[in-house]
Coordinates of C-alpha atoms and ligand atoms in Angstrom, one line a residue:
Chain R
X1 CA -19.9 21.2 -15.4
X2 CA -22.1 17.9 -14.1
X3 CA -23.1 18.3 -10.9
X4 CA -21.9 14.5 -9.0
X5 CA -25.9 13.7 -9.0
X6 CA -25.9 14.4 -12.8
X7 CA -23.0 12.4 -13.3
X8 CA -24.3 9.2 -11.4
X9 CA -27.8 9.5 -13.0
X10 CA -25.6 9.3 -16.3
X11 CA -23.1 6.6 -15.2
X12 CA -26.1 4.4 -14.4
X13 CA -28.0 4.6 -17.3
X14 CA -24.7 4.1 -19.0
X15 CA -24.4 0.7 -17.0
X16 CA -28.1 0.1 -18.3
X17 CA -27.4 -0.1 -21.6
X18 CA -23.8 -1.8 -21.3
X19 CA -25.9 -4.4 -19.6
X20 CA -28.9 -4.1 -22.3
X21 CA -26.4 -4.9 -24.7
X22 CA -24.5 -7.7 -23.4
X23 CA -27.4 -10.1 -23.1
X24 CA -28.8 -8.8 -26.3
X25 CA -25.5 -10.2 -28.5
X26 CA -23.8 -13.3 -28.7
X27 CA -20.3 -12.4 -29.6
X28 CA -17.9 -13.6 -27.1
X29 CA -15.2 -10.6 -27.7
X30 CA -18.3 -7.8 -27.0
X31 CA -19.6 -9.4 -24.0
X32 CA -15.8 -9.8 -22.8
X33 CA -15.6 -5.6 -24.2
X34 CA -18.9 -4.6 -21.6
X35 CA -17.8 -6.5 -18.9
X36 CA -14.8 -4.6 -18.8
X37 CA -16.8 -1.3 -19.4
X38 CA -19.2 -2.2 -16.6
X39 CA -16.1 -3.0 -13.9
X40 CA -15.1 0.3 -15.0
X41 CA -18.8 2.3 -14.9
X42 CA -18.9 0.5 -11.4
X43 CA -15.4 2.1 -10.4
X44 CA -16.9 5.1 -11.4
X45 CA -19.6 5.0 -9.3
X46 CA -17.8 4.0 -6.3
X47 CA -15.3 6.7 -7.1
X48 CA -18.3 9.3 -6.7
X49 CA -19.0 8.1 -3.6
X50 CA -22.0 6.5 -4.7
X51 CA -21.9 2.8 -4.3
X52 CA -20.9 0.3 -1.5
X53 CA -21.8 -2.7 -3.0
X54 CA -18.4 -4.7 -3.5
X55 CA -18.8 -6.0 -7.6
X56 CA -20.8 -4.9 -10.3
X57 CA -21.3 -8.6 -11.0
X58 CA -23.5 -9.2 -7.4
X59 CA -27.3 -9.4 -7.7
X60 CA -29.0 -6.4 -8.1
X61 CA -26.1 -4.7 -9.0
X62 CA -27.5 -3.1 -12.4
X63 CA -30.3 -1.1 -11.1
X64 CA -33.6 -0.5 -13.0
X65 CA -34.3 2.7 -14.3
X66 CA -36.4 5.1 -11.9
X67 CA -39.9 5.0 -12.6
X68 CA -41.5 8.8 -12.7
X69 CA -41.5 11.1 -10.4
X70 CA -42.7 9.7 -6.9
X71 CA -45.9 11.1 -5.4
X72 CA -44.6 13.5 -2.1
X73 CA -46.5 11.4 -0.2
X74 CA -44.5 8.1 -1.5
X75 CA -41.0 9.6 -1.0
X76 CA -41.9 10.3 2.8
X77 CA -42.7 6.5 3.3
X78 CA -39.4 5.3 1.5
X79 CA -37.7 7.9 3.6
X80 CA -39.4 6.6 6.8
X81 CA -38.1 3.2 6.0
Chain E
X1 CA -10.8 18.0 -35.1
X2 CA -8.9 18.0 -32.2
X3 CA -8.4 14.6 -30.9
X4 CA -10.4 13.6 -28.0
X5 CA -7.9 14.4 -25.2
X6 CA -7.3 11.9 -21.9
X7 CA -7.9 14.9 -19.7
X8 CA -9.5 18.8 -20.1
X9 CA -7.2 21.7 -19.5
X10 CA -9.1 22.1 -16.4
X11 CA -8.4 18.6 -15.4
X12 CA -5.3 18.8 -15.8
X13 CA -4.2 21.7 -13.2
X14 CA -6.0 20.1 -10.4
X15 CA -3.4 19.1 -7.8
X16 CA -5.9 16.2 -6.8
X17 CA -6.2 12.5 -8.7
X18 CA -9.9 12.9 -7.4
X19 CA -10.5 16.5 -5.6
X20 CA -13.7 15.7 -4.0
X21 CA -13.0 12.1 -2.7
X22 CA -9.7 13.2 -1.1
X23 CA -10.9 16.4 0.3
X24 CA -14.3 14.9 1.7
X25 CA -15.1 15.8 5.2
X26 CA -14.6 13.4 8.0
X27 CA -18.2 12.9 9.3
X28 CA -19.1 12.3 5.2
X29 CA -16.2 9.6 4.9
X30 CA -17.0 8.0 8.1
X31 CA -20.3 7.6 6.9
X32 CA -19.2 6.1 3.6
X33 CA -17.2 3.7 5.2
X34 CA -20.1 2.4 7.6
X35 CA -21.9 1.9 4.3
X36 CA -19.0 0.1 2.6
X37 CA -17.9 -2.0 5.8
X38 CA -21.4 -3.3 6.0
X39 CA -21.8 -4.3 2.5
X40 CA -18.2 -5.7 2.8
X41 CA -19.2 -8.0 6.0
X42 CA -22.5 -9.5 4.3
X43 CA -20.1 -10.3 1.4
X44 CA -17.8 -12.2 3.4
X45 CA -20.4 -14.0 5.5
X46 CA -21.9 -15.0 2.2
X47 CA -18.9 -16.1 0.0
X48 CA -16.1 -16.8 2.1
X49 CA -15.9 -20.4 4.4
X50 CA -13.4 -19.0 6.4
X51 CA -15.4 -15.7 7.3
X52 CA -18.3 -17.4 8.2
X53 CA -16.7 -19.6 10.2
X54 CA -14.8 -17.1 12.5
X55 CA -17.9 -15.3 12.7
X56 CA -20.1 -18.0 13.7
X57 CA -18.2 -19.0 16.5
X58 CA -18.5 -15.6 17.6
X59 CA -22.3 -15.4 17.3
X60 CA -21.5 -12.8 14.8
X61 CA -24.1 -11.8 12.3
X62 CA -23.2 -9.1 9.6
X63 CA -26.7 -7.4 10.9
X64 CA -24.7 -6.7 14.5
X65 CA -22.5 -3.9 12.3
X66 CA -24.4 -0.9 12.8
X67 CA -21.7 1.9 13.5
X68 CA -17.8 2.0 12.7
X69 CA -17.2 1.3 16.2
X70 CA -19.4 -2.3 16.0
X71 CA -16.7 -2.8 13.0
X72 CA -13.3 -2.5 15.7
X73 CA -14.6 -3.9 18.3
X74 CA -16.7 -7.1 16.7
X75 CA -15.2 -8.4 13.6
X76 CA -12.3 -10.6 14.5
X77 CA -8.5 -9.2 14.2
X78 CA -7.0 -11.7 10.7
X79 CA -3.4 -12.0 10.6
X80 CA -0.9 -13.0 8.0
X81 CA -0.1 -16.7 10.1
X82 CA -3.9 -17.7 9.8
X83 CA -4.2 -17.3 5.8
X84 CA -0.6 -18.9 5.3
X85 CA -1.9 -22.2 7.2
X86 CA -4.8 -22.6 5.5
X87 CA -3.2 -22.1 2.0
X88 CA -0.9 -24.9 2.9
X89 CA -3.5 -26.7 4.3
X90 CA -5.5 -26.6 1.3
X91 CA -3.6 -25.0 -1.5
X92 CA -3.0 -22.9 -3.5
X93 CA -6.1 -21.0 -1.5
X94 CA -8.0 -23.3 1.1
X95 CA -11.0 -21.2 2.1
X96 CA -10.0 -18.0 2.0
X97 CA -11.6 -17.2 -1.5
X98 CA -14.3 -15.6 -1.6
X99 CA -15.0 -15.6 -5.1
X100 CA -15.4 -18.9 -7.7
X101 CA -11.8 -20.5 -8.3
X102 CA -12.8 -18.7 -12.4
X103 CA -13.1 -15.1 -11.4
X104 CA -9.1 -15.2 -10.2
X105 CA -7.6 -13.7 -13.0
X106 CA -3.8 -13.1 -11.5
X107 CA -2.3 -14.8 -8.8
X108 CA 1.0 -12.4 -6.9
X109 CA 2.2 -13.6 -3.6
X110 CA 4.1 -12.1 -0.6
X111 CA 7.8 -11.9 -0.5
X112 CA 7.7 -14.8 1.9
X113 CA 10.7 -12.2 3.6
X114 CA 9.1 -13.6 7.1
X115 CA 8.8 -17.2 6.1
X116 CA 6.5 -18.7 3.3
X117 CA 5.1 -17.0 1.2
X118 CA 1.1 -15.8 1.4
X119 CA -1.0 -16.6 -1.8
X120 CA -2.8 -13.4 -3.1
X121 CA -5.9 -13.9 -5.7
X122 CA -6.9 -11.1 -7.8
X123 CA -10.0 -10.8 -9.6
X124 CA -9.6 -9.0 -12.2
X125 CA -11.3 -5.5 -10.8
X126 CA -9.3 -6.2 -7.9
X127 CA -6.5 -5.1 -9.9
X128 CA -7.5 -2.0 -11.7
X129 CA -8.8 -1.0 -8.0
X130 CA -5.3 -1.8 -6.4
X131 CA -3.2 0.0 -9.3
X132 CA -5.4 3.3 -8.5
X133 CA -3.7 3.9 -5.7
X134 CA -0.6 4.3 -7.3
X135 CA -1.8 6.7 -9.5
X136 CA -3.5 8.8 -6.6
X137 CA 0.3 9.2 -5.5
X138 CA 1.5 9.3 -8.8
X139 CA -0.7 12.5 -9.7
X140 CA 0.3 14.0 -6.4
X141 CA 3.8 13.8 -7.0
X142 CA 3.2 15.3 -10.5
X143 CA 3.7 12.7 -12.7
X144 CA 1.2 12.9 -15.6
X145 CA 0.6 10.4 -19.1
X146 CA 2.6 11.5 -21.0
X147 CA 5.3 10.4 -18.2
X148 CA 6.7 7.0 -18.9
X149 CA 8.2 4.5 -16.0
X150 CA 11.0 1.9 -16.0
X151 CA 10.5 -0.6 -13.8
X152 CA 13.9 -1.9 -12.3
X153 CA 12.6 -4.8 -10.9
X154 CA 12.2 -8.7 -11.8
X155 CA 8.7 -9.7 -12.6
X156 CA 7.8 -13.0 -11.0
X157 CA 5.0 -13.4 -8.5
X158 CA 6.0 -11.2 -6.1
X159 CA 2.8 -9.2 -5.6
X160 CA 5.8 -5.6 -5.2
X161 CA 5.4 -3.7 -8.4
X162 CA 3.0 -5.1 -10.2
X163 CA 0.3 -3.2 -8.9
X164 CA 2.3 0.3 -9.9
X165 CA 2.1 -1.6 -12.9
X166 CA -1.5 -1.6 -13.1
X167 CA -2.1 2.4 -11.7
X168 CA 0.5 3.3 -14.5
X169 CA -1.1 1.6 -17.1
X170 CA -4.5 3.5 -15.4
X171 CA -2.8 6.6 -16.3
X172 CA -1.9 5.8 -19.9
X173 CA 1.7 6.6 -19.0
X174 CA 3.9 4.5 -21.6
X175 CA 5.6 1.7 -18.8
X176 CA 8.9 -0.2 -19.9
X177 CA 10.1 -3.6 -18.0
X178 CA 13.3 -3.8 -16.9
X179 CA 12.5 -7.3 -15.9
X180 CA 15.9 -9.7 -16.4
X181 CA 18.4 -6.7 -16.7
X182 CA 21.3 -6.1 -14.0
X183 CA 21.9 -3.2 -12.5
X184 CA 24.4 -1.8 -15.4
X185 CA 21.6 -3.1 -17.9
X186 CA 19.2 -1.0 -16.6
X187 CA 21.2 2.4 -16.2
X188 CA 21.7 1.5 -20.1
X189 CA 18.4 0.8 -20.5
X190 CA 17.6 4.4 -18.6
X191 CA 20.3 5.5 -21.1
X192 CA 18.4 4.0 -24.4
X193 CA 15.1 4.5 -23.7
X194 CA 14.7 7.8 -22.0
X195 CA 11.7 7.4 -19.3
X196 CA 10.9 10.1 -17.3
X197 CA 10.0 8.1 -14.1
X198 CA 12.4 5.6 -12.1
X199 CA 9.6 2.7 -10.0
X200 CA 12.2 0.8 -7.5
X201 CA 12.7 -0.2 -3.9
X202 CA 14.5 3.0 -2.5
X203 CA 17.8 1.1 -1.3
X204 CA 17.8 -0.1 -5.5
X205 CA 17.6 3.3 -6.5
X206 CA 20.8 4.4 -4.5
X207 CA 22.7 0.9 -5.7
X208 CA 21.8 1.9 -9.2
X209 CA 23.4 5.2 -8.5
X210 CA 26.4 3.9 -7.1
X211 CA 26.7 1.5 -10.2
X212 CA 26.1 4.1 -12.3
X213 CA 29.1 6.2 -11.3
X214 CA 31.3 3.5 -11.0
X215 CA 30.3 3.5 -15.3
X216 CA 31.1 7.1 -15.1
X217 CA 27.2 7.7 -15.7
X218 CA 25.8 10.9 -14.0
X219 CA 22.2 10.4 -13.9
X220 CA 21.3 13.9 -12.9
X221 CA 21.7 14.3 -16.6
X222 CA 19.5 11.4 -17.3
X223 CA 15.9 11.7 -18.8
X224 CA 14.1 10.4 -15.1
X225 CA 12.4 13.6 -13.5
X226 CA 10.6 11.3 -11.0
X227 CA 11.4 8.1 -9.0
X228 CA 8.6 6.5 -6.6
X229 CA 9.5 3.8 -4.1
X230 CA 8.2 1.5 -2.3
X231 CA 8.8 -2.4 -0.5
X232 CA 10.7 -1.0 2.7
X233 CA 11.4 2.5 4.8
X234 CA 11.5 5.0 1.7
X235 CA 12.1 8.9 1.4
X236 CA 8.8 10.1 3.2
X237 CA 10.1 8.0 6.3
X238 CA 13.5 8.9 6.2
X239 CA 14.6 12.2 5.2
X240 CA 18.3 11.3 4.3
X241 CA 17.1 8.7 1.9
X242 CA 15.0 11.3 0.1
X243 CA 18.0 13.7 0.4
X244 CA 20.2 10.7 -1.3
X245 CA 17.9 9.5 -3.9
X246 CA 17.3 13.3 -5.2
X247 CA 20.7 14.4 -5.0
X248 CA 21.9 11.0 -7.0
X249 CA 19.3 11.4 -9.7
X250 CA 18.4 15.0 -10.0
X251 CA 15.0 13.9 -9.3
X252 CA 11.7 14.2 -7.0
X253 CA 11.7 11.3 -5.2
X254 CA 8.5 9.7 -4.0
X255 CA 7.4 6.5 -1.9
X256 CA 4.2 4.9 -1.1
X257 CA 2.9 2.1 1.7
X258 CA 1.9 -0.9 0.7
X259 CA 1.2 -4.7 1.3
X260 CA 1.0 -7.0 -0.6
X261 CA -2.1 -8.7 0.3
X262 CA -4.0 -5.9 1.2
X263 CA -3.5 -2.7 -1.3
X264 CA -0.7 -0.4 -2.5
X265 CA -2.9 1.4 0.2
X266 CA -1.0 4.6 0.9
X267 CA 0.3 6.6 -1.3
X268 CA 2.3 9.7 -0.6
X269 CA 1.5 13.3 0.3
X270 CA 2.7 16.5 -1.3
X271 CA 4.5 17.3 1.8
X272 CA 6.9 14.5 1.4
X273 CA 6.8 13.7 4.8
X274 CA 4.4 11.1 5.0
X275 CA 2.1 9.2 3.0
X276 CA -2.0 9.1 2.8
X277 CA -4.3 6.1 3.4
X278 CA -6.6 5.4 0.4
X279 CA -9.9 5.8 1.9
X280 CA -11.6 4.9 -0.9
X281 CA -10.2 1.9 -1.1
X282 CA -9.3 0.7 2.9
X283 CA -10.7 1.5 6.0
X284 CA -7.9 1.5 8.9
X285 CA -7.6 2.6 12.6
X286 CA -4.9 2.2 14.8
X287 CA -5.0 -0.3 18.1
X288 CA -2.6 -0.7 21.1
X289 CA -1.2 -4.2 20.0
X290 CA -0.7 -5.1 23.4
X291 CA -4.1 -4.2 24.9
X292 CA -6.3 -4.5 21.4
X293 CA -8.2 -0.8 22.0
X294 CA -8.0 1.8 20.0
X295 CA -5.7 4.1 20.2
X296 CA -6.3 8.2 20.1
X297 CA -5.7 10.8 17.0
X298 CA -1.7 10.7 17.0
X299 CA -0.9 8.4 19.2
X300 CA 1.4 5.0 17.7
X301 CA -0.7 2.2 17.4
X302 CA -0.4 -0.7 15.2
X303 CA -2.1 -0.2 11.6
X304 CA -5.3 -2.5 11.1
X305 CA -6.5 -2.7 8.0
X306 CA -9.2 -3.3 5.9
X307 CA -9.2 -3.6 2.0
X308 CA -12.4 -3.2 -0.1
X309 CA -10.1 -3.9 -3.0
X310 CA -9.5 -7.5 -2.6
X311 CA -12.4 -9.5 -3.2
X312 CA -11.2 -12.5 -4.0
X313 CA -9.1 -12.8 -0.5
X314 CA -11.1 -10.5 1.5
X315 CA -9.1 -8.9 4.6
X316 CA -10.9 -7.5 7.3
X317 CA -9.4 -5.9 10.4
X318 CA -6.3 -7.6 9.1
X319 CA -2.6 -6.9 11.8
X320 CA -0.5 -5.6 9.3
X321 CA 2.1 -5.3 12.6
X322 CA 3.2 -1.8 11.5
X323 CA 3.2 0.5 14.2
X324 CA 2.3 4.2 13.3
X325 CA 1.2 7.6 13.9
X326 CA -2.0 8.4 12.4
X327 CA -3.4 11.8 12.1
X328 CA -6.5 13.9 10.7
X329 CA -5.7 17.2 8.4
X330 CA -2.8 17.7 6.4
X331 CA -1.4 20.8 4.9
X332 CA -2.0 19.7 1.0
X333 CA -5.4 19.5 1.6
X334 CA -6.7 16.0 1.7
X335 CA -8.5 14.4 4.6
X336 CA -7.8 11.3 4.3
X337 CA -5.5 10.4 7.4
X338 CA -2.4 10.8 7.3
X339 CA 1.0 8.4 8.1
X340 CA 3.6 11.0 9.3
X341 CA 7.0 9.3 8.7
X342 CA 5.3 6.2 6.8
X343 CA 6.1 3.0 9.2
X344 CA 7.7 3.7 12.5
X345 CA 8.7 0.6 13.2
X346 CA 7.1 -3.3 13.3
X347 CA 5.3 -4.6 16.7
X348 CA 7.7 -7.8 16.1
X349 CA 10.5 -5.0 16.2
X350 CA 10.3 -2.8 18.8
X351 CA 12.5 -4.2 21.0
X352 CA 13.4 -2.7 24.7
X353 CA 17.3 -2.6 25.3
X354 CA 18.0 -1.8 29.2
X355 CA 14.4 -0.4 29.6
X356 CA 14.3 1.7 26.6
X357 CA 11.8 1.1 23.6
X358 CA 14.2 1.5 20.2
X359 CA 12.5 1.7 17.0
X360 CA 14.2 -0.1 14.1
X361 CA 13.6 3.1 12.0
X362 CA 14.2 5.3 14.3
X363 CA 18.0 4.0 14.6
X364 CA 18.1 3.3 10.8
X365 CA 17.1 7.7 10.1
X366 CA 20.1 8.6 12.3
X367 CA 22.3 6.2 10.2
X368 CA 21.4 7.3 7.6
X369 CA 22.0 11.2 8.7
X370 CA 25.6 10.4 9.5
X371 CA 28.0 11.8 7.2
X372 CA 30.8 8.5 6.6
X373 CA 28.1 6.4 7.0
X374 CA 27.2 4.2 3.7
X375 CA 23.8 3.2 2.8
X376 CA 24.7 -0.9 3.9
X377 CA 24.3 -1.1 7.5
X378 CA 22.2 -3.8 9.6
X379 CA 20.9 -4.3 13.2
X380 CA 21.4 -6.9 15.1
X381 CA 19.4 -8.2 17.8
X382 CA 20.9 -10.8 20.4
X383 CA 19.7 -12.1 23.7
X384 CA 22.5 -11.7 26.4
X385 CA 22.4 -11.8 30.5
X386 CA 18.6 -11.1 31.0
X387 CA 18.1 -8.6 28.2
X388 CA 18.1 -7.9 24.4
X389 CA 20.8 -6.2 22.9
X390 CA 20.8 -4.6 19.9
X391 CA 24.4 -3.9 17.8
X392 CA 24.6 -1.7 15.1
X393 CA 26.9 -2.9 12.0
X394 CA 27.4 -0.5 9.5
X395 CA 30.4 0.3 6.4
X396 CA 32.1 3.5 6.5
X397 CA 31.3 5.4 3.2
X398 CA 34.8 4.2 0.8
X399 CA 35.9 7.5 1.0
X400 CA 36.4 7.3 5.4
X401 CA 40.3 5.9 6.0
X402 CA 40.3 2.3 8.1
X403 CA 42.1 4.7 10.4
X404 CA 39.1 6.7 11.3
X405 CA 36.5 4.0 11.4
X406 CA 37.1 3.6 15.3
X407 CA 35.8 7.0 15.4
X408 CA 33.4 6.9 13.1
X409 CA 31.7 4.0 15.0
X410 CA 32.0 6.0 18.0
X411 CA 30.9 9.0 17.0
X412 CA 27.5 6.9 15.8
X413 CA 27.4 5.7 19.0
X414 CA 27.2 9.1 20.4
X415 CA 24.5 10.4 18.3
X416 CA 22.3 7.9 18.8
X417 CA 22.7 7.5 23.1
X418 CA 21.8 11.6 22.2
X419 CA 18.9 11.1 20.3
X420 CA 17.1 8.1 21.7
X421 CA 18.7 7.7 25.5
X422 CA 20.3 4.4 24.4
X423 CA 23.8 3.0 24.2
X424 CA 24.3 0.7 21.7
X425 CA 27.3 -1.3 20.6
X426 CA 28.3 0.1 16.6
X427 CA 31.1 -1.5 14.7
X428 CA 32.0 -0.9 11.7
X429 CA 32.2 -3.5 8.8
X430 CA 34.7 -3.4 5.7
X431 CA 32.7 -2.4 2.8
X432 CA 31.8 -5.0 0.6
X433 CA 31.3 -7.1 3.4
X434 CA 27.4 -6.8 4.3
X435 CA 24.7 -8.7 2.4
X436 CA 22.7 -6.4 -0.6
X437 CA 19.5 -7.0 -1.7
X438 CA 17.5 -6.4 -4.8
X439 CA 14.2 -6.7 -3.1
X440 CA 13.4 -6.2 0.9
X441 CA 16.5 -4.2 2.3
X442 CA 17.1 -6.9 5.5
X443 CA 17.8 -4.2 8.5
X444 CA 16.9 -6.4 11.2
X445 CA 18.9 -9.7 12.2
X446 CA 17.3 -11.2 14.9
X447 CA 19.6 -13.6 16.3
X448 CA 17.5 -13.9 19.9
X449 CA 16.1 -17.4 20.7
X450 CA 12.3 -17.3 20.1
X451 CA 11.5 -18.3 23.5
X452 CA 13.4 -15.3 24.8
X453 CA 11.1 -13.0 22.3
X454 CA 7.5 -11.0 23.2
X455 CA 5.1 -12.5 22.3
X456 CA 4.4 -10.0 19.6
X457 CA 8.1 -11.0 18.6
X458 CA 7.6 -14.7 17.7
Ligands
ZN1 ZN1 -0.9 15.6 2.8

């Protein structure tokens, strides 16, 4: 079984490429199909406990992927903040 | 290949919709919550006029939100009154939305069983999230996809069942309308078309019953395993409704708490004694409505509410005037707090007859308790000499002679100066004679002049 932190890692690179997709077609009915499937990635997410933002359609909401591995200095700062 | 199945094996024997949500410890909801509220605020401040406004003239800034207690005490109480006079001011909405006039994707409203009716804009995701927590109850209760629901109700824009409507169709459970039928149309329909779970108000559900055996119908043998209520005091807040509804249909009956504008927002616990609030999908805490503090673990306080669901008519901290007893823990597991015996009774309705507080629902359990006493009965509430007087009119079950009514009523009388240290005046009606509703079972008749009522009362 995923462990919840496997499963949101997964969910939101699932959202990356639902959202990857949708601005790369032009097909009304596909755009319509990921929007649905992103509301429902989003509920997904929120359902894990894992997001408190209201819509998947705010700003923002689509985060990019995580670069490498942060230095252990770098995560102490972010942590700090 | 097998088919790709809606659920695992394993998924499938959990007693929990969502296991680690519902059984998530206090300190880790809490904390969820304060994360949610706070995104929820800057939302509103953002998008909605009418937020902005109330907060403004408070000095309010969503940056003053740092704990759950900030939330309570800072964020202005909303009630019902304030969103039906802007609608009218400015329909259908005025500046309650929150979210461009495009994005509303279904428009419901209240029952207007209080006066007009409130407008209630659903974005589309505001619907999926509202029909989830139906099926939270739902998979509780035992119902499961392959489960199918008739709906004995008329589909218009009454917010009532469409959401169950929504968490069925969440479920993949097959979902049959019986929108236009009457009530020998739908026990035919039952009949024809064989669903497993029966969605009405709870007073429908014993009318169908009644109708049914007039047709010489017994609907124990009937396909429905399940019925699930909701729309007014159901079998979680009054035990001889559940014992009615099961015996009548050889079923498990269920009930949630909902309102309209806000979220189908608690469904019901294993127990069957009460019902759950959604914490994923509302924050609520419970505040003396005559002081506005909080009120402790257990004590009755009236419900406020607040709905991540509704985006499109956000509702924070909204007076949903139900008074109830909220506690932490529950047998079945979850932590999610818990609404022994549902709705107690209504702030506007808890009125004091020669010093004593009476609860509507408290009268309407021991009615309901009362062998000879038929499910029609109403209170009625009158002004006279100083003080409010409440009389209780109720039909004798057919089967009582009009020779033993006098005793019957008496005998009512008895039980309830016993139970709850009141006298009231209890006649009994012929039967036939009291007004039956489809939708909104009217207990209450509030004939007192509104100058004479509590404030909370108006
Ligand atoms: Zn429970």
């Amino acid at each position: 079984m995923l462990k919840p932190a496997e499963m949101i890692a997964r969910l939101r690179r699932a959202r990356r490429l639902v959202h990857e997709i949708h601005v790369g077609t032009d097909i009304p009915q596909i755009q319509s199909i990921l929007r649905h499937a992103d509301q429902n990635l989003h509920w997904a997410l929120w359902n894990l406990g894992e997001i408190d933002e209201l819509r998947p359609d705010l700003p923002g909401s689509v985060k990019p992927a995580a670069r490498a591995k942060p230095k252990p200095g770098a995560r102490k700062r972010a942590k700090k903040r | 290949m097998p088919r790709w199945e809606q659920h695992t094996a394993a998924a499938r024997r959990s007693l929990f919709w969502n296991a680690r949500m519902e059984r998530m410890p206090r300190a880790e909801l809490d904390a969820l919550h304060l994360a949610k509220l706070r995104g929820l605020v800057a939302f509103v401040y953002e998008r909605s006029p009418y937020y902005r406004r109330k907060f403004d003239e408070r000095g309010l800034k969503p940056r003053h939100i740092a704990t759950l207690d900030d939330y309570k005490r800072l964020v202005p109480l909303t009630d019902k009154q304030d969103f039906i006079r802007l609608q009218s001011e400015r329909p259908p909405y005025g500046d309650t939305l929150a979210l461009p006039f495009d994005l509303v994707a279904h428009h419901v409203e209240t029952s207007g069983s209080t006066g007009l009716p409130l407008a209630i804009p659903l974005s589309a995701y505001d619907t999926e999230r509202y029909g989830e927590s139906w099926t939270y109850g739902f998979w509780a209760h035992g119902i499961r996809p392959e489960d199918s629901f008739y709906f004995a109700f008329n589909w218009g824009n009454f917010a009532g069942f469409w959401s169950c409507y929504y968490g069925a169709r969440r479920m993949g459970c097959r979902v049959i309308s019986g929108g236009g039928a009457d009530s020998q149309g739908h026990i035919k329909n039952i009949l024809r078309l064989k669903p497993t779970v029966l969605i009405s108000t709870p007073t429908f559900a014993l009318r169908l019953a009644t109708v049914a055996k007039e047709m010489g119908v017994d609907l124990r043998d009937s396909s429905i395993r399940f019925t699930y209520h909701a729309g007014e005091p159901g079998p979680f807040a009054l035990p001889a409704m559940k014992r009615q509804i099961d015996e009548a249909w050889g079923a498990d009956s269920g009930e949630l708490l909902g309102i309209a504008e806000i979220e189908a927002f608690a469904p019901g616990c294993p127990e069957r004694d009460g019902v759950h609030v959604n914490e994923m999908n509302v924050f609520a805490w419970s505040m003396n409505p005559a002081t506005g503090a909080e009120v402790g673990d257990g004590e009755v306080g009236e419900n406020i509410i607040t709905s991540y669901t509704n985006s499109a008519q956000p509702l924070l901290n909204y007076r949903s005037h139900d008074l109830v007893r909220s506690v932490g823990g529950c047998a079945c597991g979850r932590t999610w707090r818990k609404l022994p015996g549902v709705v107690l009774g209504r702030t506007d309705f808890m009125v004091t007859v020669r010093g004593t507080n009476v609860y509507q629902t408290a009268v309407e359990n021991l009615l309901g308790e009362h062998t000879g006493v038929s499910p029609f009965f109403q209170l009625v509430l009158e002004h006279a000499d100083g003080n409010d007087r409440m009389t209780v009119e109720f039909e004798p079950d057919p089967a009582v002679a009009r020779a033993d009514w006098d005793a019957l009523a008496r005998a009512v009388g008895d039980r309830i100066h016993k139970a709850l240290h009141v006298r009231l005046e209890v006649n009994p009606m012929a039967p036939g004679t009291l007004p039956r509703y489809d939708l909104k079972t009217k207990r209450i008749i509030d004939k007192r002049p509104k100058e004479l009522r509590r404030e909370l009362d108006r």
